[in-house]
Coordinates of C-alpha atoms in Angstrom, one line a residue:
Chain A
M263 CA 107.0 -29.8 53.0
T264 CA 105.0 -27.9 51.8
T265 CA 102.9 -24.8 53.1
H266 CA 99.0 -23.8 53.2
I267 CA 98.0 -20.0 52.5
I268 CA 94.8 -20.3 54.0
S269 CA 92.8 -17.2 52.4
P270 CA 90.3 -15.9 54.7
V271 CA 86.7 -16.3 53.6
E272 CA 84.5 -13.9 51.6
S273 CA 82.6 -12.7 54.8
Q274 CA 86.0 -11.7 56.5
I275 CA 87.7 -9.7 53.4
A276 CA 84.4 -8.1 52.5
P277 CA 84.5 -5.0 54.7
L278 CA 88.7 -4.5 54.2
R279 CA 88.3 -5.0 50.6
D280 CA 85.5 -2.3 50.4
A281 CA 87.1 0.4 53.0
Y282 CA 90.4 0.1 50.9
R283 CA 88.6 1.0 47.8
E284 CA 86.6 3.6 50.0
A285 CA 90.0 5.1 50.8
I286 CA 91.8 4.8 47.8
A287 CA 87.8 6.0 45.8
Q288 CA 88.4 9.5 48.5
K289 CA 92.1 9.7 47.1
R290 CA 91.5 9.5 43.4
L291 CA 88.3 12.5 43.4
K292 CA 90.5 14.5 46.0
L293 CA 93.2 14.6 43.2
A294 CA 91.0 14.4 40.6
T295 CA 89.5 18.2 42.2
G296 CA 92.9 19.4 42.8
I297 CA 92.8 18.6 38.6
V298 CA 90.3 19.5 37.8
I299 CA 91.0 23.3 39.9
L300 CA 93.9 23.3 38.5
I301 CA 92.7 23.0 34.9
V302 CA 90.4 26.2 35.5
A303 CA 93.2 28.0 37.2
T304 CA 95.1 27.8 34.4
L305 CA 92.2 28.1 31.7
A306 CA 92.0 32.0 34.0
A307 CA 95.3 32.7 33.5
S308 CA 96.1 32.2 30.5
W309 CA 92.3 34.4 29.5
G310 CA 94.5 36.8 32.0
A311 CA 97.9 36.7 30.1
E312 CA 96.5 36.8 26.8
V313 CA 98.1 33.3 26.1
D314 CA 98.1 32.6 22.5
L315 CA 99.0 29.2 21.7
A316 CA 98.9 30.4 17.1
T317 CA 101.4 32.7 18.1
L318 CA 103.9 30.4 20.0
W319 CA 103.2 27.4 17.3
N320 CA 103.9 30.0 14.5
K321 CA 107.2 32.3 16.3
I322 CA 108.3 28.7 17.7
G323 CA 111.1 28.8 15.0
N324 CA 112.1 32.3 15.4
F325 CA 112.9 31.1 19.0
T326 CA 115.6 28.2 17.6
N327 CA 116.6 31.2 14.8
Y328 CA 116.8 34.0 17.5
F329 CA 119.5 31.6 19.0
N330 CA 120.8 30.9 16.7
R331 CA 122.0 33.9 15.1
L332 CA 123.3 35.2 18.7
F333 CA 126.0 33.3 17.8
F334 CA 126.6 34.6 14.2
L335 CA 129.1 37.2 13.8
D336 CA 128.1 39.9 11.3
N337 CA 130.7 38.8 8.7
G338 CA 128.2 35.4 8.7
Q339 CA 130.7 33.1 10.5
R340 CA 130.7 31.2 13.6
V341 CA 131.2 33.0 16.6
W342 CA 133.6 30.9 18.5
T343 CA 135.7 31.4 14.5
D344 CA 136.8 34.6 15.4
L345 CA 137.2 34.9 19.9
P346 CA 138.8 38.3 19.7
E347 CA 136.3 39.8 16.8
W348 CA 133.4 38.3 18.8
F349 CA 134.6 39.6 22.3
W350 CA 135.7 43.2 20.6
G351 CA 134.1 44.9 23.9
L352 CA 136.1 42.9 26.4
K353 CA 137.8 45.4 27.6
K354 CA 134.9 48.1 28.3
W355 CA 132.8 44.8 29.3
G356 CA 135.3 44.5 31.3
K357 CA 135.1 47.3 33.3
Q358 CA 131.3 47.3 33.5
L359 CA 131.0 43.9 34.9
A360 CA 133.9 44.9 37.4
E361 CA 131.6 47.8 38.1
T362 CA 128.5 45.5 38.8
I363 CA 130.5 43.2 41.5
L364 CA 131.3 46.2 43.0
M365 CA 128.2 47.9 42.8
A366 CA 127.0 44.3 44.1
Y367 CA 129.8 44.5 47.0
V368 CA 129.1 47.9 48.3
A369 CA 125.2 47.5 48.3
T370 CA 125.7 43.7 49.8
L371 CA 127.8 45.4 52.7
T372 CA 125.8 48.8 53.6
G373 CA 122.6 46.7 53.7
A374 CA 124.3 43.8 55.3
I375 CA 125.5 46.3 58.1
A376 CA 122.4 47.9 58.8
A377 CA 119.8 44.9 58.6
F378 CA 123.3 44.3 61.0
F379 CA 121.5 47.6 63.8
L380 CA 118.2 46.5 63.3
C381 CA 117.4 42.4 63.7
F382 CA 118.2 43.0 67.1
S383 CA 115.7 45.3 68.1
A384 CA 113.6 42.8 65.5
A385 CA 114.0 39.0 67.4
R386 CA 110.9 38.3 68.9
N387 CA 112.9 37.4 71.6
I388 CA 115.0 39.9 72.7
A389 CA 113.6 43.6 71.4
P390 CA 113.5 47.0 73.6
S391 CA 110.3 46.9 72.7
S392 CA 107.3 46.2 70.8
T393 CA 106.2 49.5 69.3
L394 CA 110.1 49.5 68.4
M395 CA 109.4 45.8 67.0
F396 CA 106.5 46.2 65.7
T397 CA 107.9 49.4 63.6
V398 CA 111.0 48.0 62.7
R399 CA 109.1 44.2 60.9
R400 CA 106.8 46.5 58.8
G401 CA 109.9 49.0 57.7
L402 CA 112.0 45.9 56.9
E403 CA 108.7 44.0 54.9
F404 CA 108.2 47.2 52.7
C405 CA 112.7 47.5 51.7
R406 CA 111.8 43.6 51.0
T407 CA 108.6 43.4 49.5
V408 CA 109.2 46.9 46.8
P409 CA 111.3 45.9 43.6
E410 CA 115.1 46.2 43.7
I411 CA 113.9 48.0 40.1
V412 CA 111.0 49.8 41.0
F413 CA 113.2 51.4 43.9
A414 CA 115.8 52.0 41.4
L415 CA 113.4 53.8 38.6
I416 CA 112.7 56.1 41.5
F417 CA 116.5 57.3 43.3
V418 CA 117.5 57.4 39.5
V419 CA 114.5 60.8 39.1
A420 CA 115.8 61.5 43.0
F421 CA 119.6 61.0 42.7
G422 CA 120.2 61.1 38.7
L423 CA 121.3 58.1 36.5
G424 CA 124.3 56.7 37.9
A425 CA 125.4 53.4 39.7
M426 CA 125.1 55.3 43.4
A427 CA 121.0 54.7 42.7
G428 CA 121.8 51.1 42.0
V429 CA 123.3 50.7 44.8
L430 CA 120.5 52.0 47.2
A431 CA 118.1 50.4 46.0
I432 CA 120.5 46.8 46.1
A433 CA 120.9 47.8 49.4
I434 CA 117.5 48.7 50.4
H435 CA 116.1 46.1 49.1
T436 CA 119.1 44.0 51.2
M437 CA 118.3 45.3 53.7
G438 CA 114.9 44.0 54.2
A439 CA 115.4 40.4 53.1
L440 CA 118.6 40.2 55.9
G441 CA 117.2 41.9 58.3
K442 CA 114.2 39.2 58.3
L443 CA 116.6 36.8 57.9
F444 CA 119.2 37.8 60.5
S445 CA 115.7 38.1 63.4
E446 CA 114.9 34.6 62.5
V447 CA 118.8 33.8 63.3
V448 CA 118.4 35.8 66.6
E449 CA 115.4 34.2 67.6
N450 CA 117.0 31.0 68.0
I451 CA 120.1 31.8 69.7
D452 CA 119.9 30.5 73.5
L453 CA 119.2 33.6 76.1
K454 CA 121.5 31.8 78.6
P455 CA 125.0 34.3 78.1
V456 CA 122.7 37.3 77.3
E457 CA 120.7 36.7 80.7
G458 CA 124.2 36.3 82.0
T459 CA 125.3 39.7 80.9
R460 CA 122.2 41.2 82.0
A461 CA 122.8 39.2 85.6
S462 CA 126.0 40.7 85.8
G463 CA 124.7 44.1 84.8
G464 CA 125.1 44.6 81.8
T465 CA 123.1 47.5 79.4
W466 CA 120.9 46.3 76.3
A467 CA 123.3 47.4 73.9
Q468 CA 125.9 45.6 76.0
Q469 CA 123.3 42.4 76.4
V470 CA 123.5 42.1 72.7
R471 CA 126.7 42.7 71.8
F472 CA 128.3 39.3 74.3
G473 CA 125.7 37.4 74.4
A474 CA 123.7 37.1 71.0
V475 CA 126.4 38.3 68.6
P476 CA 128.8 35.8 69.2
Q477 CA 126.4 32.6 69.2
V478 CA 125.4 35.1 65.3
L479 CA 127.8 36.4 63.1
S480 CA 128.7 33.0 61.6
N481 CA 125.3 32.4 60.1
F482 CA 125.2 36.2 59.6
V483 CA 127.6 36.3 57.3
S484 CA 126.8 33.3 55.4
Y485 CA 123.3 35.0 54.8
A486 CA 125.0 37.9 53.5
L487 CA 127.6 35.6 51.5
L488 CA 124.6 34.8 49.7
R489 CA 123.2 38.2 49.2
F490 CA 126.2 39.1 47.4
E491 CA 125.6 35.9 44.9
I492 CA 122.1 37.3 44.3
N493 CA 122.7 41.0 43.8
V494 CA 125.4 40.3 41.1
R495 CA 122.4 39.1 39.3
G496 CA 120.5 42.2 40.4
A497 CA 122.8 44.6 39.7
A498 CA 123.9 43.3 36.0
V499 CA 120.6 44.1 35.7
M500 CA 119.9 48.2 36.8
G501 CA 121.5 49.1 34.6
F502 CA 118.3 48.6 32.5
V503 CA 116.9 51.3 34.2
G504 CA 119.9 53.7 33.8
A505 CA 121.4 52.5 37.4
G506 CA 124.8 51.4 36.4
G507 CA 126.0 49.0 35.5
I508 CA 127.1 46.1 32.4
G509 CA 122.7 46.3 32.2
Q510 CA 123.2 49.2 29.9
D511 CA 125.3 47.9 27.1
L512 CA 123.4 44.8 27.3
I513 CA 119.6 45.7 27.0
E514 CA 121.4 48.2 23.8
A515 CA 122.8 45.4 22.5
I516 CA 119.7 43.1 22.5
R517 CA 117.3 46.2 21.3
K518 CA 119.7 46.8 18.6
F519 CA 119.7 43.4 17.7
Y520 CA 123.6 42.6 17.5
Y521 CA 123.7 39.4 17.9
S522 CA 126.8 38.2 19.4
D523 CA 127.2 41.4 21.2
V524 CA 124.3 40.1 23.4
S525 CA 125.9 36.4 23.8
A526 CA 129.9 37.7 24.6
I527 CA 127.6 39.6 27.4
L528 CA 125.7 37.2 28.6
L529 CA 128.8 34.6 28.9
L530 CA 130.5 36.7 31.0
I531 CA 127.2 37.6 33.3
I532 CA 127.0 33.9 33.2
L533 CA 131.0 32.9 33.7
A534 CA 131.2 36.2 37.0
V535 CA 128.1 34.4 38.4
M536 CA 129.3 31.1 38.0
I537 CA 132.5 32.2 40.1
I538 CA 131.1 34.3 42.8
D539 CA 128.6 31.0 43.2
A540 CA 131.7 29.0 43.2
L541 CA 134.0 31.6 45.6
T542 CA 131.2 32.5 47.8
E543 CA 129.9 28.7 48.9
K544 CA 133.2 27.5 49.2
L545 CA 133.3 30.9 52.0
R546 CA 130.3 29.4 53.8
H547 CA 131.9 26.1 53.9
H548 CA 134.6 27.0 55.5
L549 CA 133.0 29.1 57.9
L550 CA 129.9 26.3 59.1
G551 CA 132.9 24.4 59.2
D552 CA 134.9 26.6 61.0
V553 CA 132.4 26.5 64.2
S554 CA 131.4 23.0 64.7
S555 CA 135.2 22.1 65.0
Chain B
M13 CA 135.4 53.9 88.7
S14 CA 139.1 53.6 90.8
A15 CA 141.1 50.6 90.7
N16 CA 141.5 49.6 93.5
P17 CA 144.5 46.9 95.4
N18 CA 142.0 43.6 94.5
Q19 CA 141.5 44.5 90.8
Q20 CA 145.3 45.3 90.1
N21 CA 145.8 41.5 92.6
I22 CA 144.0 40.4 89.5
A23 CA 145.3 42.4 86.3
E24 CA 148.7 40.8 87.8
S25 CA 147.5 37.0 88.2
L26 CA 146.4 37.3 84.7
T27 CA 149.4 37.9 83.5
Q28 CA 150.9 35.3 84.4
V29 CA 149.5 32.7 82.2
P30 CA 150.4 29.4 83.2
S31 CA 153.0 28.2 80.4
E32 CA 151.0 25.4 79.3
F33 CA 147.6 28.0 78.2
R34 CA 149.7 30.1 76.6
Y35 CA 149.2 28.4 73.3
L36 CA 145.1 29.1 73.2
I37 CA 145.9 32.9 74.1
K38 CA 148.5 32.8 70.9
G39 CA 146.3 30.9 69.2
D40 CA 143.9 34.0 69.8
R41 CA 145.8 37.2 69.3
K42 CA 146.3 35.0 65.7
Q43 CA 142.7 34.9 64.7
R44 CA 142.6 38.3 65.6
I45 CA 145.4 39.2 63.6
M46 CA 143.5 37.1 60.2
A47 CA 140.3 38.9 61.9
S48 CA 141.3 42.4 61.9
M49 CA 143.6 41.0 58.5
V50 CA 140.2 40.7 56.6
V51 CA 138.0 43.9 57.9
V52 CA 140.9 46.0 56.5
V53 CA 140.8 44.4 53.3
M54 CA 136.5 44.7 53.5
V55 CA 136.7 48.3 54.1
A56 CA 139.9 49.3 52.0
F57 CA 137.4 47.4 49.1
Y58 CA 134.0 49.4 50.1
L59 CA 135.7 52.3 50.2
L60 CA 137.1 52.0 46.3
G61 CA 134.0 51.0 45.5
L62 CA 132.7 54.1 47.1
Y63 CA 134.9 56.1 44.9
V64 CA 134.9 54.2 41.9
L65 CA 131.2 53.9 41.8
E66 CA 130.9 58.1 43.1
I67 CA 129.1 57.5 46.3
N68 CA 129.7 60.8 48.2
P69 CA 127.8 62.3 51.7
L70 CA 126.9 65.7 49.5
R71 CA 125.7 63.6 46.7
I72 CA 123.6 61.7 49.2
I73 CA 122.4 64.7 51.1
T74 CA 121.1 66.3 47.7
G75 CA 119.8 62.8 46.4
L76 CA 117.8 62.7 50.1
G77 CA 116.3 65.9 49.4
E78 CA 114.5 64.9 46.3
L79 CA 113.9 62.0 47.5
G80 CA 112.4 63.5 50.2
K81 CA 110.4 65.8 47.4
I82 CA 109.7 62.7 45.6
V83 CA 107.5 60.8 49.3
W84 CA 105.5 64.3 49.6
L85 CA 104.3 64.2 46.5
M86 CA 103.2 61.0 46.0
L87 CA 100.5 60.8 49.6
P88 CA 98.6 60.4 49.3
P89 CA 97.6 57.1 46.6
D90 CA 95.4 58.7 43.9
P91 CA 94.2 57.1 40.3
E92 CA 93.2 60.1 39.7
T93 CA 90.1 58.4 37.6
W94 CA 88.1 54.7 37.9
E95 CA 89.0 54.4 34.6
R96 CA 92.4 54.3 35.4
A97 CA 91.4 52.1 39.2
I98 CA 90.3 49.4 37.0
R99 CA 93.1 49.1 34.2
L100 CA 95.4 49.0 36.5
L101 CA 93.0 46.4 38.3
F102 CA 93.0 44.4 35.1
S103 CA 96.6 44.6 34.9
L104 CA 97.4 43.3 38.0
I105 CA 95.5 40.4 38.0
E106 CA 97.2 40.1 34.2
T107 CA 100.1 40.1 36.4
I108 CA 99.6 37.6 38.6
S109 CA 98.5 35.2 35.3
I110 CA 101.6 35.8 34.1
A111 CA 103.4 34.1 37.5
F112 CA 101.1 31.5 37.8
L113 CA 101.9 30.2 34.3
G114 CA 105.1 30.6 34.3
T115 CA 105.8 28.9 37.5
L116 CA 103.1 26.0 36.2
L117 CA 104.8 25.2 32.8
A118 CA 108.4 25.7 35.1
A119 CA 108.1 23.3 37.0
I120 CA 106.5 20.7 34.3
I121 CA 109.3 20.6 31.9
A122 CA 111.9 20.8 35.3
F123 CA 110.9 17.5 36.0
P124 CA 111.9 15.0 34.1
L125 CA 115.2 17.3 33.8
G126 CA 115.3 17.1 37.1
F127 CA 115.4 13.9 37.4
L128 CA 118.3 13.9 34.2
A129 CA 120.7 15.9 37.1
A130 CA 119.9 13.3 39.9
R131 CA 123.2 11.4 40.4
N132 CA 120.9 8.6 41.7
I133 CA 119.2 8.8 38.8
V134 CA 121.7 9.1 36.2
S135 CA 124.7 6.7 36.3
L136 CA 126.8 8.4 33.9
R137 CA 128.4 11.5 35.7
L138 CA 129.1 13.1 32.2
P139 CA 125.4 14.1 31.3
Q140 CA 124.5 13.9 35.3
F141 CA 127.0 17.1 35.2
M142 CA 126.5 18.7 31.6
M143 CA 122.2 19.1 32.5
R144 CA 123.3 20.3 36.6
R145 CA 126.0 22.7 34.8
G146 CA 123.1 23.7 31.9
L147 CA 120.8 24.5 34.6
D148 CA 123.0 26.5 36.7
S149 CA 123.9 28.3 33.1
I150 CA 119.9 29.3 32.6
R151 CA 119.5 30.5 36.6
G152 CA 122.2 33.1 35.8
I153 CA 120.3 34.5 34.0
D154 CA 117.7 36.9 35.0
T155 CA 113.9 37.1 34.6
L156 CA 114.5 40.4 33.1
I157 CA 117.3 39.5 30.3
W158 CA 115.1 36.9 29.3
A159 CA 112.2 39.0 29.3
L160 CA 113.9 41.4 26.5
I161 CA 114.6 38.1 24.4
W162 CA 111.4 36.9 24.3
I163 CA 110.0 40.3 23.4
N164 CA 112.1 39.5 20.2
V165 CA 110.7 36.4 19.6
V166 CA 107.1 36.5 20.9
G167 CA 106.0 40.2 20.8
L168 CA 105.7 43.0 23.0
G169 CA 102.9 41.3 26.2
P170 CA 102.3 39.4 28.5
F171 CA 102.9 36.1 26.9
A172 CA 106.9 37.2 26.7
G173 CA 106.6 37.6 30.3
V174 CA 105.1 34.5 30.3
L175 CA 107.8 32.6 28.7
A176 CA 110.8 35.2 31.0
I177 CA 109.2 33.4 34.0
M178 CA 109.0 30.0 32.9
C179 CA 113.1 29.6 31.3
S180 CA 114.5 31.3 34.8
D181 CA 112.8 29.0 36.6
I182 CA 113.3 25.8 34.7
G183 CA 117.2 26.5 36.4
S184 CA 115.9 26.6 39.9
F185 CA 113.8 24.1 39.7
G186 CA 115.6 21.7 38.2
K187 CA 118.5 22.0 40.5
L188 CA 116.2 22.7 43.4
F189 CA 113.9 19.2 42.4
S190 CA 117.4 17.2 41.4
E191 CA 118.6 17.7 44.7
A192 CA 115.0 16.8 46.5
I193 CA 116.0 13.6 44.7
E194 CA 118.8 12.9 45.7
A195 CA 117.7 13.3 48.9
A196 CA 115.2 10.9 49.2
D197 CA 114.9 7.4 50.4
R198 CA 116.6 4.7 48.4
K199 CA 114.7 2.3 51.0
P200 CA 112.0 2.0 48.5
V201 CA 113.7 2.5 46.1
E202 CA 114.9 -1.3 46.7
G203 CA 111.8 -3.1 48.0
V204 CA 110.4 -2.3 44.5
K205 CA 113.5 -3.4 42.6
S206 CA 113.3 -6.6 44.7
A207 CA 110.0 -7.3 43.6
G208 CA 111.1 -7.2 40.4
G209 CA 110.5 -3.2 39.4
S210 CA 112.1 -2.0 36.3
H211 CA 114.4 1.0 36.2
L212 CA 111.3 3.3 35.4
D213 CA 109.2 1.3 38.4
T214 CA 112.3 2.5 41.2
I215 CA 111.2 5.9 40.1
R216 CA 107.6 6.0 39.7
L217 CA 106.9 4.3 42.8
G218 CA 109.8 5.0 44.6
I219 CA 110.8 7.6 44.4
I220 CA 107.9 10.0 43.7
P221 CA 105.5 9.6 46.1
Q222 CA 108.4 10.9 48.6
I223 CA 109.2 13.5 46.4
L224 CA 106.3 15.2 45.1
P225 CA 105.5 17.6 47.9
V226 CA 108.9 18.7 49.0
M227 CA 108.5 19.7 45.2
L228 CA 104.6 20.8 45.1
S229 CA 105.9 22.9 48.2
Q230 CA 108.6 24.6 46.1
V231 CA 106.6 25.5 43.7
L232 CA 104.4 27.5 45.4
Y233 CA 107.2 29.1 47.0
Y234 CA 108.2 30.5 44.1
F235 CA 104.7 31.2 42.8
E236 CA 104.5 33.6 45.7
S237 CA 108.4 35.5 44.4
N238 CA 107.7 35.4 40.7
T239 CA 104.4 37.2 41.7
R240 CA 107.2 40.2 42.2
S241 CA 109.6 39.3 39.4
A242 CA 105.6 39.8 37.0
T243 CA 105.0 42.5 38.8
I244 CA 108.6 44.1 37.4
I245 CA 109.0 42.9 33.4
G246 CA 106.6 45.0 32.4
I247 CA 109.7 47.4 33.0
V248 CA 111.0 46.0 29.4
G249 CA 107.5 45.4 28.0
A250 CA 106.6 42.8 28.6
G251 CA 103.0 42.7 30.3
G252 CA 101.7 43.4 34.1
I253 CA 101.7 46.3 36.0
G254 CA 105.2 47.0 35.8
L255 CA 104.8 48.3 32.2
Y256 CA 101.8 51.0 33.7
L257 CA 104.2 52.0 36.8
A258 CA 107.8 52.5 34.8
E259 CA 105.8 55.3 32.5
Q260 CA 104.0 56.7 35.5
I261 CA 107.0 57.3 37.0
R262 CA 109.0 58.6 33.9
T263 CA 106.5 60.9 33.2
L264 CA 106.6 62.2 37.0
E265 CA 103.3 60.4 38.6
W266 CA 104.0 60.4 41.8
Q267 CA 100.6 59.6 43.0
Q268 CA 99.3 57.3 40.2
A269 CA 102.9 55.6 40.5
S270 CA 102.7 55.4 45.2
F271 CA 98.6 53.7 43.6
S272 CA 100.2 51.3 41.7
I273 CA 103.1 50.0 44.4
L274 CA 100.0 49.3 47.3
L275 CA 98.4 47.8 44.7
I276 CA 101.4 45.7 44.4
L277 CA 102.1 45.5 48.6
I278 CA 98.3 43.8 48.4
A279 CA 99.1 41.8 45.5
V280 CA 102.0 40.4 47.1
A281 CA 101.0 40.3 50.7
L282 CA 97.2 38.5 49.7
I283 CA 99.4 35.6 47.0
D284 CA 101.5 34.4 50.3
A285 CA 99.4 33.9 52.9
L286 CA 97.3 31.8 50.2
S287 CA 99.7 30.2 48.7
S288 CA 101.6 29.5 52.6
R289 CA 98.3 28.2 53.7
I290 CA 98.2 25.6 50.8
R291 CA 101.8 24.7 51.2
F292 CA 100.9 24.1 55.4
A293 CA 97.5 22.2 53.4
I294 CA 99.8 19.6 52.2
I295 CA 102.8 19.5 54.5
G296 CA 100.2 18.8 56.8
G297 CA 98.8 16.5 55.2
Q298 CA 102.5 14.8 54.4
Q299 CA 102.3 14.2 58.2
Q300 CA 99.3 11.9 58.4

């Protein structure tokens, strides 16, 4: 048995075909406008950033060369031929790395606790007063918009060189970032337990303690763990401005062209970040899994 | 509140928990012990940290006094001369340019890398795994460190900043893109395959239309956050407003420094507003 496909007459097809063409043309026009805008913005930006392709072309060799040099010891041998020589400062660097992680830990915990106490008055659904909410929100916004290294620069002048300036800088930035995330979590809670506490005569603090906190705690801890990992990375560069941690040695090694030291310290940082990344991810899964079960 | 006989009755009846519910309370107690142990360990580490890092109330109080003085000196923000204000404004434009170019270049380079790191595109596990780890280690290095490295290669200036932002973002984008690709629906891919498409056709026609809006919104989001990063890479000499800010703080020109910080805040707020608008437009267009 054969089937025939009856093709429609031209007069029937024409309007459909035209409409299709028009739709496609419109889409293409949109795309073309987007591309033109992108190109203009790129040209403007490369003028603004003084991009010089000739320099890049001439110096791109330097880049591979530089990375190649990172893996040579002073005596001209490849780094992996002599591990003790490569990681000669392991004891010192290990100590500094531990200090860096400790800085991140103290700063994250301080910032998270501060954010915990502030977030309830910044959440739209249970804030006690709108003026307080507005003030806390703007304050948190300020804390997270100013980069932590700028805080560190100022704190080094005020508190003196050393890890304390770095810890305070990271803690303030963490407070701002976590405060926002925490208050968003609080805005999404079920309000019935809060109302229940209020109905049985609870004060605002009791409403928060018994109505809100049990619902949000696991999410808070999960966000704080995520922040810890970010802060370890942040603490590693605090030494660039004299605010403690392994950054001090790293910037010295880079500036003075101690190639094998740079690669050794970078490897240590990457390793530490990876391990912490894996650990916190496991903890977070465990935590969120516990809640669902 | 005085204890009335009624309450005592309730308290007594509570102690006589039926045996079938005992395990609930026991479990609860176990959890409580665990939780308090975790808290004790955390507090111990915290105290150790305070001790090792030499943080004590005395230093904090004296430091806060100093900080108060500095904040007092910062007000009102003032660039002092018009010439300086204009120079700062130009460096702000430079900062935004650095963020824009860095993000764009990173997105372009990370686009193919994202495919190579996606489990449903690369069937060989080993290369895919290596790609992921490689992207992870790029991500582990901070933008400031990249800036220092690039300064050694292309010299001081904003160009080193562009390359630094590009490098640190390649890792993030690669990871995000590959996750987006792995989350893509398989049906369009199967459709293209059943109509006789090659492997490349399935990617072009089956996957890319799904992930493009997601990618665009991620890129815009990173543009926002890179504006923030670009303001600080000047601290190590890679261009942008951070160069002036670091100098102003080091020479204790507090009014100028606060003016620079104010400019940064305004610029970040403007970029945030602009990009969230574009993002909304892209997502809205997707829903139609």
